[in-house]
Amino acid sequence: ADPWTPTTVYRLQPGAKVAILTVGAPSYLAGQASDAAAAQGVACDVHVVNGFPLAADFMDAVASRYRAVITLEDGLIGHPSAGVRGFAAFAAGHLGGRTALEHYGLGNPQVAPSEHYIDVWKHFGMTAEALTAAIVRLNA
């Protein structure tokens, strides 16, 4: 019964300096990673991007609040050497130079296993464990 909003706060940890901005199905991995990092004493907020357009000040608020942002999406993000795509590119365009960025998504699905989407995610490092390690590293 809640009205639709372009973003939803999924995890809010006191003192977080790192955030995950996530789109789509792997969002639950971001929540698991935030919880695991919190258990290690490292805070990370998670914001789910439900759709566009985002609030006009959303990305500016993210840049002013967090020193690092991790993007996570179940979509083609390309490769840093060839440029990023999808939400990763959107975030890079709005946050690049203002906060550290790290992207998780599909680099090249032509070389990934195709038996199950979870296998594809794992192939590209889209796991709660990898995200937790990134949170801890980016907080150091």
mmCIF file of C-alpha atoms in Angstrom:
data_model
loop_
_atom_site.group_PDB
_atom_site.id
_atom_site.type_symbol
_atom_site.label_atom_id
_atom_site.label_comp_id
_atom_site.label_asym_id
_atom_site.label_seq_id
_atom_site.Cartn_x
_atom_site.Cartn_y
_atom_site.Cartn_z
ATOM 1 C CA ALA A 1 0.000 0.000 0.000
ATOM 2 C CA ASP A 2 3.050 2.273 0.127
ATOM 3 C CA PRO A 3 3.423 4.688 -2.773
ATOM 4 C CA TRP A 4 6.129 3.961 -5.341
ATOM 5 C CA THR A 5 9.430 5.751 -4.831
ATOM 6 C CA PRO A 6 12.491 5.760 -7.103
ATOM 7 C CA THR A 7 14.745 4.587 -4.250
ATOM 8 C CA THR A 8 14.302 2.582 -1.065
ATOM 9 C CA VAL A 9 16.627 2.487 1.927
ATOM 10 C CA TYR A 10 17.309 -1.229 2.437
ATOM 11 C CA ARG A 11 20.000 -1.021 5.140
ATOM 12 C CA LEU A 12 20.994 2.004 7.195
ATOM 13 C CA GLN A 13 24.004 1.479 9.454
ATOM 14 C CA PRO A 14 25.157 4.169 11.914
ATOM 15 C CA GLY A 15 28.338 5.884 10.765
ATOM 16 C CA ALA A 16 28.375 4.362 7.275
ATOM 17 C CA LYS A 17 30.947 5.896 4.927
ATOM 18 C CA VAL A 18 30.325 3.333 2.188
ATOM 19 C CA ALA A 19 27.056 2.611 0.398
ATOM 20 C CA ILE A 20 25.834 0.067 -2.074
ATOM 21 C CA LEU A 21 23.458 1.333 -4.755
ATOM 22 C CA THR A 22 21.733 -1.711 -6.157
ATOM 23 C CA VAL A 23 19.314 -2.372 -8.986
ATOM 24 C CA GLY A 24 17.186 -5.466 -9.439
ATOM 25 C CA ALA A 25 17.336 -9.051 -8.303
ATOM 26 C CA PRO A 26 20.791 -9.119 -6.655
ATOM 27 C CA SER A 27 19.719 -6.458 -4.151
ATOM 28 C CA TYR A 28 19.355 -9.101 -1.453
ATOM 29 C CA LEU A 29 23.110 -9.786 -1.781
ATOM 30 C CA ALA A 30 23.771 -6.160 -0.848
ATOM 31 C CA GLY A 31 21.669 -6.574 2.288
ATOM 32 C CA GLN A 32 23.545 -9.751 3.230
ATOM 33 C CA ALA A 33 26.890 -8.022 2.670
ATOM 34 C CA SER A 34 25.868 -5.012 4.759
ATOM 35 C CA ASP A 35 24.799 -7.323 7.586
ATOM 36 C CA ALA A 36 28.039 -9.347 7.375
ATOM 37 C CA ALA A 37 30.179 -6.201 7.374
ATOM 38 C CA ALA A 38 28.229 -4.823 10.349
ATOM 39 C CA ALA A 39 28.957 -8.064 12.218
ATOM 40 C CA GLN A 40 32.662 -7.239 11.663
ATOM 41 C CA GLY A 41 32.142 -3.703 12.974
ATOM 42 C CA VAL A 42 32.108 -2.070 9.523
ATOM 43 C CA ALA A 43 29.094 0.009 8.494
ATOM 44 C CA CYS A 44 27.588 0.096 4.995
ATOM 45 C CA ASP A 45 24.248 1.503 3.878
ATOM 46 C CA VAL A 46 22.254 -0.051 1.037
ATOM 47 C CA HIS A 47 19.900 1.853 -1.266
ATOM 48 C CA VAL A 48 17.767 0.025 -3.813
ATOM 49 C CA VAL A 49 17.148 1.930 -7.016
ATOM 50 C CA ASN A 50 13.608 1.025 -8.040
ATOM 51 C CA GLY A 51 13.509 3.076 -11.222
ATOM 52 C CA PHE A 52 14.007 6.405 -12.897
ATOM 53 C CA PRO A 53 13.964 9.328 -12.745
ATOM 54 C CA LEU A 54 15.745 9.568 -9.400
ATOM 55 C CA ALA A 55 15.065 12.501 -7.109
ATOM 56 C CA ALA A 56 16.986 15.500 -8.424
ATOM 57 C CA ASP A 57 19.248 15.641 -5.364
ATOM 58 C CA PHE A 58 19.713 11.891 -4.762
ATOM 59 C CA MET A 59 23.143 11.451 -6.355
ATOM 60 C CA ASP A 60 24.440 14.717 -4.857
ATOM 61 C CA ALA A 61 23.313 13.504 -1.421
ATOM 62 C CA VAL A 62 25.100 10.191 -2.009
ATOM 63 C CA ALA A 63 28.306 11.999 -3.038
ATOM 64 C CA SER A 64 28.234 14.244 0.028
ATOM 65 C CA ARG A 65 27.489 11.423 2.478
ATOM 66 C CA TYR A 66 29.705 8.530 1.348
ATOM 67 C CA ARG A 67 33.400 8.324 0.551
ATOM 68 C CA ALA A 68 32.867 5.170 -1.513
ATOM 69 C CA VAL A 69 29.976 3.692 -3.477
ATOM 70 C CA ILE A 70 29.557 0.164 -4.768
ATOM 71 C CA THR A 71 27.074 -0.398 -7.578
ATOM 72 C CA LEU A 72 25.415 -3.778 -8.008
ATOM 73 C CA GLU A 73 23.133 -4.764 -10.862
ATOM 74 C CA ASP A 74 22.027 -7.801 -12.808
ATOM 75 C CA GLY A 75 22.854 -6.236 -16.117
ATOM 76 C CA LEU A 76 25.644 -5.624 -18.581
ATOM 77 C CA ILE A 77 28.135 -3.154 -17.129
ATOM 78 C CA GLY A 78 30.984 -3.707 -19.576
ATOM 79 C CA HIS A 79 34.600 -3.524 -18.472
ATOM 80 C CA PRO A 80 36.615 -0.594 -17.089
ATOM 81 C CA SER A 81 39.101 -0.808 -19.983
ATOM 82 C CA ALA A 82 36.267 -0.426 -22.511
ATOM 83 C CA GLY A 83 33.990 1.794 -20.440
ATOM 84 C CA VAL A 84 31.086 0.955 -18.207
ATOM 85 C CA ARG A 85 27.416 0.655 -19.160
ATOM 86 C CA GLY A 86 24.061 0.437 -17.445
ATOM 87 C CA PHE A 87 23.518 1.770 -13.946
ATOM 88 C CA ALA A 88 27.280 1.579 -13.350
ATOM 89 C CA ALA A 89 27.771 4.173 -16.097
ATOM 90 C CA PHE A 90 24.962 6.323 -14.718
ATOM 91 C CA ALA A 91 26.552 6.275 -11.261
ATOM 92 C CA ALA A 92 30.020 6.947 -12.678
ATOM 93 C CA GLY A 93 28.678 9.937 -14.586
ATOM 94 C CA HIS A 94 27.079 11.409 -11.489
ATOM 95 C CA LEU A 95 29.606 10.392 -8.829
ATOM 96 C CA GLY A 96 32.927 10.056 -10.650
ATOM 97 C CA GLY A 97 35.611 12.194 -9.054
ATOM 98 C CA ARG A 98 33.465 12.883 -6.000
ATOM 99 C CA THR A 99 33.621 9.453 -4.353
ATOM 100 C CA ALA A 100 35.440 6.184 -4.905
ATOM 101 C CA LEU A 101 33.465 3.779 -7.092
ATOM 102 C CA GLU A 102 33.434 0.031 -7.532
ATOM 103 C CA HIS A 103 31.037 -1.766 -9.884
ATOM 104 C CA TYR A 104 29.578 -5.274 -9.782
ATOM 105 C CA GLY A 105 27.557 -6.592 -12.695
ATOM 106 C CA LEU A 106 27.946 -8.589 -15.888
ATOM 107 C CA GLY A 107 31.199 -7.825 -17.676
ATOM 108 C CA ASN A 108 30.852 -10.121 -20.692
ATOM 109 C CA PRO A 109 27.984 -12.616 -20.509
ATOM 110 C CA GLN A 110 29.288 -14.483 -23.561
ATOM 111 C CA VAL A 111 32.011 -16.045 -21.401
ATOM 112 C CA ALA A 112 29.872 -16.833 -18.349
ATOM 113 C CA PRO A 113 28.221 -20.095 -17.329
ATOM 114 C CA SER A 114 24.572 -20.178 -18.323
ATOM 115 C CA GLU A 115 23.082 -22.997 -16.267
ATOM 116 C CA HIS A 116 21.610 -20.645 -13.656
ATOM 117 C CA TYR A 117 21.690 -16.911 -12.995
ATOM 118 C CA ILE A 118 23.351 -17.505 -9.604
ATOM 119 C CA ASP A 119 26.262 -19.161 -11.449
ATOM 120 C CA VAL A 120 26.503 -16.126 -13.728
ATOM 121 C CA TRP A 121 26.524 -13.773 -10.731
ATOM 122 C CA LYS A 122 29.252 -15.820 -9.025
ATOM 123 C CA HIS A 123 31.295 -15.823 -12.228
ATOM 124 C CA PHE A 124 31.350 -12.011 -12.141
ATOM 125 C CA GLY A 125 32.037 -11.783 -8.402
ATOM 126 C CA MET A 126 28.479 -10.847 -7.517
ATOM 127 C CA THR A 127 28.388 -12.595 -4.134
ATOM 128 C CA ALA A 128 27.703 -11.432 -0.600
ATOM 129 C CA GLU A 129 31.238 -12.480 0.307
ATOM 130 C CA ALA A 130 32.848 -10.384 -2.445
ATOM 131 C CA LEU A 131 30.677 -7.391 -1.575
ATOM 132 C CA THR A 132 31.513 -7.753 2.123
ATOM 133 C CA ALA A 133 35.230 -7.814 1.310
ATOM 134 C CA ALA A 134 34.794 -4.672 -0.821
ATOM 135 C CA ILE A 135 32.942 -2.902 1.992
ATOM 136 C CA VAL A 136 35.703 -3.711 4.472
ATOM 137 C CA ARG A 137 38.461 -2.709 2.018
ATOM 138 C CA LEU A 138 36.758 0.579 1.086
ATOM 139 C CA ASN A 139 36.311 1.450 4.771
ATOM 140 C CA ALA A 140 40.012 0.963 5.548
#
